Structures are given as structure tokens and as C-alpha cells.
Coordinates of N, CA and C in Angstrom, one line a residue:
M258 N 0.7 -1.2 0.0 CA 0.2 0.2 0.1 C 0.9 1.1 -0.1
T259 N 2.3 1.0 0.7 CA 3.1 2.3 0.4 C 3.3 2.7 -1.0
T260 N 3.2 2.0 -1.7 CA 3.3 2.4 -3.3 C 2.2 3.4 -3.9
Q261 N 1.1 3.6 -3.2 CA 0.1 4.2 -3.2 C 0.4 5.6 -2.9
T262 N 1.2 5.9 -2.4 CA 1.9 7.1 -1.8 C 2.9 7.9 -3.1
Q263 N 3.3 6.7 -3.8 CA 4.4 7.4 -4.8 C 3.5 7.8 -6.0
P264 N 2.4 7.2 -6.6 CA 2.0 7.8 -7.5 C 1.5 9.0 -7.4
P265 N 0.9 9.7 -6.6 CA 0.5 11.3 -6.3 C 1.8 11.9 -6.7
H266 N 3.0 11.5 -6.0 CA 4.0 12.4 -6.2 C 4.4 12.5 -7.7
I267 N 4.3 11.6 -8.6 CA 4.5 11.6 -10.2 C 3.5 12.2 -10.7
T268 N 2.5 12.6 -10.0 CA 1.3 13.2 -10.8 C 1.4 14.5 -10.7
A269 N 2.3 15.0 -9.8 CA 2.6 16.4 -9.5 C 3.6 16.9 -10.7
A270 N 4.3 16.0 -11.4 CA 5.4 16.3 -12.1 C 4.8 16.1 -13.6
E271 N 3.5 15.4 -13.7 CA 2.9 15.3 -15.0 C 2.4 16.6 -15.4
P272 N 1.8 16.9 -14.4 CA 1.1 18.5 -15.1 C 1.9 19.2 -15.5
Q273 N 2.9 19.6 -15.1 CA 4.0 20.7 -15.2 C 4.1 20.2 -17.1
R274 N 4.4 18.9 -17.2 CA 5.1 18.4 -18.4 C 3.9 19.2 -19.4
P275 N 2.6 18.9 -19.2 CA 1.6 19.2 -20.5 C 1.6 20.9 -20.4
V276 N 1.9 21.2 -19.5 CA 1.7 22.8 -19.9 C 2.9 23.5 -21.1
K277 N 4.1 22.7 -20.6 CA 5.0 22.9 -21.9 C 4.4 22.8 -23.1
D278 N 3.5 21.7 -23.3 CA 3.2 21.5 -24.7 C 2.1 22.3 -24.7
N279 N 1.4 23.0 -24.2 CA 0.4 23.9 -24.4 C 0.6 25.4 -24.1
P280 N 1.3 25.5 -25.0 CA 1.7 27.2 -24.9 C 0.6 28.2 -24.9
A281 N -0.5 27.9 -25.4 CA -1.9 28.6 -25.4 C -1.9 28.8 -23.8
K282 N -1.5 28.1 -22.9 CA -2.2 28.2 -21.6 C -1.2 29.2 -21.2
Q283 N -0.2 29.3 -21.6 CA 0.8 30.6 -21.0 C 1.6 31.3 -22.0
G284 N 1.7 32.3 -22.2 CA 2.5 32.9 -23.5 C 3.7 32.7 -23.4
E285 N 4.2 32.7 -22.1 CA 5.6 32.3 -22.0 C 6.1 31.1 -22.0
L286 N 5.5 30.0 -22.2 CA 5.7 28.8 -22.4 C 6.3 28.3 -23.8
P287 N 5.5 29.2 -24.7 CA 6.5 29.0 -26.1 C 8.0 29.1 -26.2
R288 N 8.3 30.1 -25.2 CA 9.7 30.2 -25.2 C 10.5 29.0 -25.0
K289 N 10.0 28.3 -23.9 CA 10.7 27.2 -23.2 C 10.6 26.1 -24.0
R290 N 9.6 25.6 -25.0 CA 9.3 24.8 -25.8 C 10.8 24.6 -26.5
D291 N 11.1 26.0 -27.3 CA 12.4 26.0 -28.1 C 13.6 25.3 -27.1
D292 N 13.5 26.0 -25.9 CA 14.8 25.5 -24.9 C 14.7 24.0 -24.5
S293 N 13.6 23.5 -24.8 CA 13.1 22.2 -24.6 C 14.2 21.1 -25.2
Q294 N 14.9 21.6 -26.4 CA 16.0 20.8 -27.1 C 17.3 20.9 -26.1
D295 N 17.4 21.9 -25.4 CA 18.6 21.7 -24.3 C 18.1 21.3 -23.0
D296 N 18.2 20.0 -22.9 CA 18.3 19.9 -21.4 C 18.5 20.5 -20.1
S297 N 20.2 21.0 -20.6 CA 21.1 21.7 -19.5 C 20.2 23.0 -19.4
K298 N 19.6 23.6 -20.4 CA 19.1 25.2 -20.0 C 17.7 24.8 -19.3
D299 N 17.1 23.8 -19.5 CA 15.9 23.7 -18.9 C 15.8 23.6 -17.5
P300 N 15.5 24.6 -16.8 CA 15.6 24.8 -15.3 C 14.6 23.5 -14.5
F301 N 13.5 23.2 -15.0 CA 12.8 22.4 -14.5 C 13.5 20.9 -14.7
K302 N 14.1 20.6 -15.5 CA 14.9 19.4 -15.6 C 16.2 19.7 -14.8
A303 N 16.8 20.6 -14.7 CA 18.2 20.9 -13.6 C 17.7 20.4 -12.2
S304 N 16.4 21.0 -11.9 CA 15.8 20.6 -10.6 C 16.1 19.3 -10.1

């Protein structure tokens, strides 16, 4: 049952990814999409 505590943690990271794909949601996202190619430039991945 302890495994159930892990899924929620992963779900929190999932919502952030879709936002990158949906630039329409945030005008500032489009810029990050271009940086998506550079993993080192991605602050989200650096975390």
C-alpha cells in the first residue's frame, strides 16, 4: 500500500509537462518549448 503514496508524487510532475506542450495556456511557455531541446538549459530538468 505504500506504493500508493508514490503515484501522487509522479502526478505532480505530470501536470507541469503538459503545460509546456500547451503554450496557449501560458504565453511564456512557447519560449521554453524551444529550450526543450537543451536539457541543460531547462530549469525544470535541472531541479
